[in-house]
mmCIF file of C-alpha atoms in Angstrom:
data_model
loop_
_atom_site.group_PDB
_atom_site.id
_atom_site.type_symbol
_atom_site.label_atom_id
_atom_site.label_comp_id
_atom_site.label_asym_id
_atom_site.label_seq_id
_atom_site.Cartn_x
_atom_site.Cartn_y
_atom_site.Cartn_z
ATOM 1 C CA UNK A 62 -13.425 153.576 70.045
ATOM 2 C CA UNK A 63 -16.840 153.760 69.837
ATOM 3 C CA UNK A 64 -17.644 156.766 71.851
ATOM 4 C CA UNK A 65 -14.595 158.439 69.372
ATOM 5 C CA UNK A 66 -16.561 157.412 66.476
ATOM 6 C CA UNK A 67 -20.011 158.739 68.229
ATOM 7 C CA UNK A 68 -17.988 161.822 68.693
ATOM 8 C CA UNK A 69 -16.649 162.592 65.307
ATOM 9 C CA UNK A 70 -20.160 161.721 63.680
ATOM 10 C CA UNK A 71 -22.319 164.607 65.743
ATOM 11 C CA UNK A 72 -19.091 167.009 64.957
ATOM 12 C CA UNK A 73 -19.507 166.201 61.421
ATOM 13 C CA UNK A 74 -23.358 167.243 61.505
ATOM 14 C CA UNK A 75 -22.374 170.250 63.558
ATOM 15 C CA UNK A 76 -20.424 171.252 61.286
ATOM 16 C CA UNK A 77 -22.558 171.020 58.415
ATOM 17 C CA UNK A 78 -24.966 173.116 60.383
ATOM 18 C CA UNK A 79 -22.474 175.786 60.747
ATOM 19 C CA UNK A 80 -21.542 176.132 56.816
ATOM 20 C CA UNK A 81 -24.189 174.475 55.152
ATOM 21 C CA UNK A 82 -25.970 176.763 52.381
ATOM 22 C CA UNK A 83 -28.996 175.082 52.702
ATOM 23 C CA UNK A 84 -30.849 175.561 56.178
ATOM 24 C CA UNK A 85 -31.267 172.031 58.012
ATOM 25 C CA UNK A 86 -34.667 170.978 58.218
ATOM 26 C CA UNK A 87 -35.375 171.324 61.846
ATOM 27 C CA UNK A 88 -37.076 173.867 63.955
ATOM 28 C CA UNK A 89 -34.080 174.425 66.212
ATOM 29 C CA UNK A 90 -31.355 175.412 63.346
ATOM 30 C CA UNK A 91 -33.902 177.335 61.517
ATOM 31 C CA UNK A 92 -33.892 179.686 64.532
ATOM 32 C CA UNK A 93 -30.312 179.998 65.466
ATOM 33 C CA UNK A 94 -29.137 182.378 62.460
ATOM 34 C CA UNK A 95 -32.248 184.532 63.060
ATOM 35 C CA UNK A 96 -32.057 184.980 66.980
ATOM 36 C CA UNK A 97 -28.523 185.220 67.301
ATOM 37 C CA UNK A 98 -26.627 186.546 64.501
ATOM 38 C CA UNK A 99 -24.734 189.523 64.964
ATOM 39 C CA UNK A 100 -21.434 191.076 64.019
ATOM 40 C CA UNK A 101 -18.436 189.392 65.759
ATOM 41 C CA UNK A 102 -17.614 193.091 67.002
ATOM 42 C CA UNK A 103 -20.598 193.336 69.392
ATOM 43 C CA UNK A 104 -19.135 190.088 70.930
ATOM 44 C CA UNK A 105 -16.084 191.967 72.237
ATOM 45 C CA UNK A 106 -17.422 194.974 73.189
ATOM 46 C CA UNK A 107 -19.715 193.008 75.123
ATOM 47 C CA UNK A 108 -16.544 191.139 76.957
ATOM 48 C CA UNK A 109 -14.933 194.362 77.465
ATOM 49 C CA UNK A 110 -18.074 195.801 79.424
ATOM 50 C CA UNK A 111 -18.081 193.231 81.221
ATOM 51 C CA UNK A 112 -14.391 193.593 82.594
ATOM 52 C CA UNK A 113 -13.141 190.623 80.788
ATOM 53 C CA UNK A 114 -9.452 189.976 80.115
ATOM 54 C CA UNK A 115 -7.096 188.006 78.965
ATOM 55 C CA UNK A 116 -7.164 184.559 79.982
ATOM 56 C CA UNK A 117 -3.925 182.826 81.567
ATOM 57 C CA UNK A 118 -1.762 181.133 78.424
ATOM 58 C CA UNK A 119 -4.741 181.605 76.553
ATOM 59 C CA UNK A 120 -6.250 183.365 73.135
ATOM 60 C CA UNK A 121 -9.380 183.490 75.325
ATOM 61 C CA UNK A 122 -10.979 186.298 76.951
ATOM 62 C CA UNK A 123 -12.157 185.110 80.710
ATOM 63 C CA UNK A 124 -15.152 186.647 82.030
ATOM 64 C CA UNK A 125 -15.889 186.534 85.839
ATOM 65 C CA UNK A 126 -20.073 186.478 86.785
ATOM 66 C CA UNK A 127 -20.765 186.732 90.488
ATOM 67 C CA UNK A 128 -23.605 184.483 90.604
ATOM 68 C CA UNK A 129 -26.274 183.460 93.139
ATOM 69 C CA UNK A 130 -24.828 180.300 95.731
ATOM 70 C CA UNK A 131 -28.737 179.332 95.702
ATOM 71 C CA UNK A 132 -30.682 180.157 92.393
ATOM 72 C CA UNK A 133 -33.866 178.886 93.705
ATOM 73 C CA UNK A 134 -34.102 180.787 96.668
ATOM 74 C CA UNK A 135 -34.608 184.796 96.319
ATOM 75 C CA UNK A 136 -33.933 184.932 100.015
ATOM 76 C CA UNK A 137 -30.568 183.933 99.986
ATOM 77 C CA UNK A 138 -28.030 186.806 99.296
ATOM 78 C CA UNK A 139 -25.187 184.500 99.062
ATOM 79 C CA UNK A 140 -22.997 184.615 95.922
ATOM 80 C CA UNK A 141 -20.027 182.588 94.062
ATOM 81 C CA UNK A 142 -18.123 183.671 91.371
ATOM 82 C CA UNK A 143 -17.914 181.483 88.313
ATOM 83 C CA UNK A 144 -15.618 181.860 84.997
ATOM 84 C CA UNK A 145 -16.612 181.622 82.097
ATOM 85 C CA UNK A 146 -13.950 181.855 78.942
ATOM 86 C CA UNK A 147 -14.975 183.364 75.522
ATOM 87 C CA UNK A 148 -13.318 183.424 72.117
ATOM 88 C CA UNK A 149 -15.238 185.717 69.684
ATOM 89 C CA UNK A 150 -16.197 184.342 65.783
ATOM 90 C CA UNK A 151 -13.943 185.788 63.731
ATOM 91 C CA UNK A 152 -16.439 186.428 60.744
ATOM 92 C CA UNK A 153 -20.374 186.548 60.799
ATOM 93 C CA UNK A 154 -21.605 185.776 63.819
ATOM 94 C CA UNK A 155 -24.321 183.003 64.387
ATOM 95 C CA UNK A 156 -24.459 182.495 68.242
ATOM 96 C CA UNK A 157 -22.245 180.577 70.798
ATOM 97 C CA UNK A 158 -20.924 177.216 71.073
ATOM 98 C CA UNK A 159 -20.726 175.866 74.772
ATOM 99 C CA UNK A 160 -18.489 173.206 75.190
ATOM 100 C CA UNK A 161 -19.432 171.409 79.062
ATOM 101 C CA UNK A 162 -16.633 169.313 80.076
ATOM 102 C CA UNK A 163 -16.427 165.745 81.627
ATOM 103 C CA UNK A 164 -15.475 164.766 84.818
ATOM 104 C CA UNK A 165 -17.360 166.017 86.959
ATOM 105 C CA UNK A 166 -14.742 168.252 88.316
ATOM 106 C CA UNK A 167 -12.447 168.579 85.392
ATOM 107 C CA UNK A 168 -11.853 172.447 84.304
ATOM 108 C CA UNK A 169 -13.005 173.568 81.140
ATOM 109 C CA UNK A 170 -10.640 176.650 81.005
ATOM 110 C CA UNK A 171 -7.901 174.106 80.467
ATOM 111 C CA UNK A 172 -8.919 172.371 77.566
ATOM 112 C CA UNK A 173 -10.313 175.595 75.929
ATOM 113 C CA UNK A 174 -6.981 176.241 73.369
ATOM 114 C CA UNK A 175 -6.609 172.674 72.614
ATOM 115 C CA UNK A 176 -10.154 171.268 71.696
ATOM 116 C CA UNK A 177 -10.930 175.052 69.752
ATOM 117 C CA UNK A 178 -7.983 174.321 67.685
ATOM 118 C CA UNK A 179 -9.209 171.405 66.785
ATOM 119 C CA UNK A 180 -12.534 172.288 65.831
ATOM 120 C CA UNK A 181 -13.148 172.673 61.868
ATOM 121 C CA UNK A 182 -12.486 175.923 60.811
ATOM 122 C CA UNK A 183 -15.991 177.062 60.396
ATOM 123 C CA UNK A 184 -17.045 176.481 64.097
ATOM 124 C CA UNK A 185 -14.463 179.571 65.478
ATOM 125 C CA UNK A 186 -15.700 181.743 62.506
ATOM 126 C CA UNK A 187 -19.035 181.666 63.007
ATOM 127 C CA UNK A 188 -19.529 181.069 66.594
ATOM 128 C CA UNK A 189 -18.330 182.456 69.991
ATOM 129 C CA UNK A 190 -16.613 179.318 71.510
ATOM 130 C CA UNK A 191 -17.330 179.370 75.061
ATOM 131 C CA UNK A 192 -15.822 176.844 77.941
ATOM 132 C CA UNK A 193 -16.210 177.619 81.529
ATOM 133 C CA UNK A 194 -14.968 176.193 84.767
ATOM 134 C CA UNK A 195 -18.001 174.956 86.617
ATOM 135 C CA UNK A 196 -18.383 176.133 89.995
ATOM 136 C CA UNK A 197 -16.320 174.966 92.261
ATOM 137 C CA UNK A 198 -13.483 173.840 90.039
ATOM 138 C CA UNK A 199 -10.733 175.425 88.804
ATOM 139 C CA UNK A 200 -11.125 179.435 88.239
ATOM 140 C CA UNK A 201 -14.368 179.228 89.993
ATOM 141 C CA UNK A 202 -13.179 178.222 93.620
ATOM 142 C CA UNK A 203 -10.462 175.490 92.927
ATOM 143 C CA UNK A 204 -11.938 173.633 95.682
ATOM 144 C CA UNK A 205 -9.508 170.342 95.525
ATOM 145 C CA UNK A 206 -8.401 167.734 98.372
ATOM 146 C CA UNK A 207 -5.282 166.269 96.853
ATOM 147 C CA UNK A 208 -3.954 164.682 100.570
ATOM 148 C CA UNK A 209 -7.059 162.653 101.141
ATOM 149 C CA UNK A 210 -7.319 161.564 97.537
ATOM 150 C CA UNK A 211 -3.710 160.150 97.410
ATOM 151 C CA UNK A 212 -4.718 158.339 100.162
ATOM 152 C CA UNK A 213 -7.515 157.195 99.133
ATOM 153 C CA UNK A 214 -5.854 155.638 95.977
ATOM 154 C CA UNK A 215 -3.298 154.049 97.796
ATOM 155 C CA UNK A 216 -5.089 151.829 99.989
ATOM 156 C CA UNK A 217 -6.045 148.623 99.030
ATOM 157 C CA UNK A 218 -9.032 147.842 96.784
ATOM 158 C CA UNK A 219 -9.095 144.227 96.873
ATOM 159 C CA UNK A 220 -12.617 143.151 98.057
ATOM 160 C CA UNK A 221 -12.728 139.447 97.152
ATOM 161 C CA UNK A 222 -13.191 139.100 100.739
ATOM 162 C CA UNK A 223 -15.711 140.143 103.669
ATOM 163 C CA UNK A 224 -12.622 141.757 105.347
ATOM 164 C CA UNK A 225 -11.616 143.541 101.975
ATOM 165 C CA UNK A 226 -15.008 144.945 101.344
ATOM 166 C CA UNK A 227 -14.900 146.175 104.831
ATOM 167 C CA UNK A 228 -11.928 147.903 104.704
ATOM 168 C CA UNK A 229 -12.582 149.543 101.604
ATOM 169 C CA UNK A 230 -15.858 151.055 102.383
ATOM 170 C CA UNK A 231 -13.902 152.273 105.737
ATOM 171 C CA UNK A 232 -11.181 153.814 103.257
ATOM 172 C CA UNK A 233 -14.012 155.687 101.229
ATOM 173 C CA UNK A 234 -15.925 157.063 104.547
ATOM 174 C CA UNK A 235 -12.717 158.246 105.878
ATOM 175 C CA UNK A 236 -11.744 159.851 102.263
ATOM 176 C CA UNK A 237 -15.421 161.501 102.184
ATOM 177 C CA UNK A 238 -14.794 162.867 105.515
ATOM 178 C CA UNK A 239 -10.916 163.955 105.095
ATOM 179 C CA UNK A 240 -11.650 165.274 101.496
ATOM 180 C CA UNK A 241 -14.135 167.987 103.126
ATOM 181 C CA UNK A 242 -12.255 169.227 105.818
ATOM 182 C CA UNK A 243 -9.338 169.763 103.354
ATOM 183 C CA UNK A 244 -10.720 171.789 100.670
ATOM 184 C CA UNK A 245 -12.929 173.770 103.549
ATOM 185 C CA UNK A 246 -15.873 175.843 102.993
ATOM 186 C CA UNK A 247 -18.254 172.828 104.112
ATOM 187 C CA UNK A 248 -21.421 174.770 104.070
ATOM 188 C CA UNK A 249 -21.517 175.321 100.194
ATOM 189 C CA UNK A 250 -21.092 171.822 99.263
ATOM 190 C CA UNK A 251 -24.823 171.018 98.750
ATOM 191 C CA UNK A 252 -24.603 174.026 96.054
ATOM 192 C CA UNK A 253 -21.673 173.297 94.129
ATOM 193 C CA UNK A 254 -24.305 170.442 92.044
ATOM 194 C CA UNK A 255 -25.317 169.890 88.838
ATOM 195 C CA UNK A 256 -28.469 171.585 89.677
ATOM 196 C CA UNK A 257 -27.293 175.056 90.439
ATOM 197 C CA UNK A 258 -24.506 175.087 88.120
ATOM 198 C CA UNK A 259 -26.664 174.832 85.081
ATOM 199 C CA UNK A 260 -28.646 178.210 86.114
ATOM 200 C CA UNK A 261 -24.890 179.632 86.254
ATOM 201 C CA UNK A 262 -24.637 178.739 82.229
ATOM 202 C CA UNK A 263 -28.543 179.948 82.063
ATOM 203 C CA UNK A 264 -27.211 183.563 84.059
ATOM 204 C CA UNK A 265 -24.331 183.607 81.498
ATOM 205 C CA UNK A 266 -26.348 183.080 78.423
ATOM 206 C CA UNK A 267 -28.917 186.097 79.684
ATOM 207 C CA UNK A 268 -25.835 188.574 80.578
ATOM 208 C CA UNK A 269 -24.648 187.240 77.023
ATOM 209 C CA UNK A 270 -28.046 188.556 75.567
ATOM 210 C CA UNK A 271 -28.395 185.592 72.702
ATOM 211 C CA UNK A 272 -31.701 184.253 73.160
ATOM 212 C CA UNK A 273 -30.538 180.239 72.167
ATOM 213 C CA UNK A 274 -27.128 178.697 72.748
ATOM 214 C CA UNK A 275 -25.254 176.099 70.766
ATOM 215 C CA UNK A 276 -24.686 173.300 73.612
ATOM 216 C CA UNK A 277 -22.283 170.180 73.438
ATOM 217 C CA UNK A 278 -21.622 168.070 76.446
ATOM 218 C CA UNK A 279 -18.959 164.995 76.815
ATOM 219 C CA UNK A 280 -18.818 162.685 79.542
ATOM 220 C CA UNK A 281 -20.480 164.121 82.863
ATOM 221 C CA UNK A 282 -21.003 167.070 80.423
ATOM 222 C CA UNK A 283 -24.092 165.174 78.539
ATOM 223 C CA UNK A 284 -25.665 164.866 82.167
ATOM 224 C CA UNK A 285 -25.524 168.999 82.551
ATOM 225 C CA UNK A 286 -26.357 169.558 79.177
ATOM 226 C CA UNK A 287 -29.466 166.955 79.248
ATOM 227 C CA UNK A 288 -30.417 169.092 82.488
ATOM 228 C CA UNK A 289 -29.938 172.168 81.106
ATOM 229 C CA UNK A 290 -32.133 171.224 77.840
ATOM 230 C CA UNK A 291 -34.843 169.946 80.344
ATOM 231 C CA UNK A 292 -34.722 173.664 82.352
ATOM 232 C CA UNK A 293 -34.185 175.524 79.387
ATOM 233 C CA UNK A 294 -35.542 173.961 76.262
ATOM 234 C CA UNK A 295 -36.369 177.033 74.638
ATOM 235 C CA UNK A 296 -33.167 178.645 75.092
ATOM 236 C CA UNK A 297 -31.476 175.838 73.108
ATOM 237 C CA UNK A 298 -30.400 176.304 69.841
ATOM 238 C CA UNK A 299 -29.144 173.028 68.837
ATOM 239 C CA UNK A 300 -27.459 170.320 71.944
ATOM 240 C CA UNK A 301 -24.750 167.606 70.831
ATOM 241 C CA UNK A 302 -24.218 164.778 73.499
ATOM 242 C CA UNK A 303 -21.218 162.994 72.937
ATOM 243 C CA UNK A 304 -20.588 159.473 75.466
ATOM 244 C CA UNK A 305 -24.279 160.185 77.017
ATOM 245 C CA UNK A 306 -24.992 159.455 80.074
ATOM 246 C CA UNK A 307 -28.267 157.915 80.936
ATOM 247 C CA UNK A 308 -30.197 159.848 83.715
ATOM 248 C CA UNK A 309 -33.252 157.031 84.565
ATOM 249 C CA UNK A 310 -30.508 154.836 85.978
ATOM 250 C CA UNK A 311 -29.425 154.708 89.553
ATOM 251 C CA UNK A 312 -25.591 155.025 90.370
ATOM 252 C CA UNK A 313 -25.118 151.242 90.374
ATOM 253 C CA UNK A 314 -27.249 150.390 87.097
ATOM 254 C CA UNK A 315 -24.773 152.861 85.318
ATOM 255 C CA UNK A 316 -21.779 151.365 86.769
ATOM 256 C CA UNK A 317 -22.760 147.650 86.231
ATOM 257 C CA UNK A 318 -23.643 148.984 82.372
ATOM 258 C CA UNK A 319 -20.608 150.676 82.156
ATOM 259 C CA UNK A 320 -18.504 147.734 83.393
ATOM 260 C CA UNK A 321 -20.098 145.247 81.156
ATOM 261 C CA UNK A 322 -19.440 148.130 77.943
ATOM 262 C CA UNK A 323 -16.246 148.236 78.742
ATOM 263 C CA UNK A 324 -15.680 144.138 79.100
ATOM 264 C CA UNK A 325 -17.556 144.062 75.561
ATOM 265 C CA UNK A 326 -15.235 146.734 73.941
ATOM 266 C CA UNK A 327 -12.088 144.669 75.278
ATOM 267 C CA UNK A 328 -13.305 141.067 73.720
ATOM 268 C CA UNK A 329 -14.065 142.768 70.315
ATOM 269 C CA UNK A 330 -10.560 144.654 70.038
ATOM 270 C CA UNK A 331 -9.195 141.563 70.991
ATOM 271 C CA UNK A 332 -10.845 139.254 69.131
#
């Protein structure tokens, strides 16, 4: 409840960005209208040059970018394509609104429709809504291991005992190992990471040609968009973090805080 209440509060001063008469007093919404505004008709001659179409079940237009497997090394020819999905403002144009998606791993083609319909009004009219599906996932490699995984949740997790623990961790080496050999392609795993997928959102944006993007992350998606602001700062319009993950802690501080958050949560609803 919280985290839906977190949520709705940072939407509510988006959206006051978006329609507000009176320019918000910071440096990055000052910029935004300046830098990127444009008719919305540039934004779909711009999809159509760059051989988008019509998304699957979808009022989007999907875009495919063949990007770089390695962005930090020039010497590697390698490529990957990624998707990205774009829905055009409607009325006066004021830059794009990025919308990363939690997970990781979930596809943000398939919640595209459904969260931009729910958006206020004034987000789709004056902004490009873009989702993508990161690489990897979805549109952009469906890499998946659905055997191992059902296998892997159908063993037993009980580790109140030496024996337990054992097994479990057994259960989770073989799942690590079974899960690769399914989806295949082994030798791109290292670049399928957070890392290298935010230079795919930093190609997009220059193909795009807006200087600053409009950049909300839930979930996983805070972590990407916090990296992305720390690679890109001065491409960033505005950023909205919604359920924010905390990037100084190590995988088992965030797990013991997220247990004890979620133990908290429980006594209060049902107290």
């Amino acid at each position: 409840m919280k985290k839906l209440f977190t949520g709705m509060a940072v939407f509510l001063f988006f959206i006051q960005a978006c329609t507000s008469p009176t320019p918000i007093p910071t440096a990055a919404a000052e910029s935004t209208v300046s830098v990127t505004e444009s008719p919305a008709t540039e934004s779909v001659t711009g999809l159509e040059g760059l051989g988008g179409v019509p998304c699957p079940d979808s009022d989007f237009t999907c875009v495919t970018l063949t990007v770089p497997l390695n962005h930090f090394d020039p010497n590697d020819s390698r490529t990957l394509d990624v998707v990205f999905a774009i829905l055009p403002a409607t009325g006066e144009r004021k830059g794009m609104f990025v919308t990363v998606t939690g997970g990781p791993g979930t596809a943000g083609l398939t919640s595209a429709d459904g969260y931009t319909a729910a958006f206020d009004p004034a987000i789709p009219e004056h902004f490009d809504i873009v989702f993508f599906d990161q690489r990897g996932v979805g549109q952009s490699g469906g890499l998946q291991c659905v055997q191992a995984a059902t296998m892997f949740y159908l063993a037993s997790w009980d580790t109140s005992t030496v024996e337990g623990e054992n097994a479990l961790l057994e259960t989770a080496r073989i799942f690590s190992n079974d899960c690769v050999t399914e989806m295949g392609n082994p030798e791109i795993l290292p670049y399928l990471g957070t890392e290298q997928a935010v230079e795919d959102l930093e190609f997009f944006r220059q193909v795009m040609g807006d200087e600053k993007i409009w950049l909300y992350g839930e979930s996983y998606g805070t972590q990407y968009s916090q990296m992305y602001a720390a690679a890109h700062p001065d491409h960033l319009a505005a950023l909205v973090l919604d359920g924010t993950v905390d990037l100084t802690l190590s995988g088992v501080e965030y797990y013991k805080q997220q247990a004890t958050a979620f133990n908290d949560v429980l006594k209060l609803t049902l107290t």
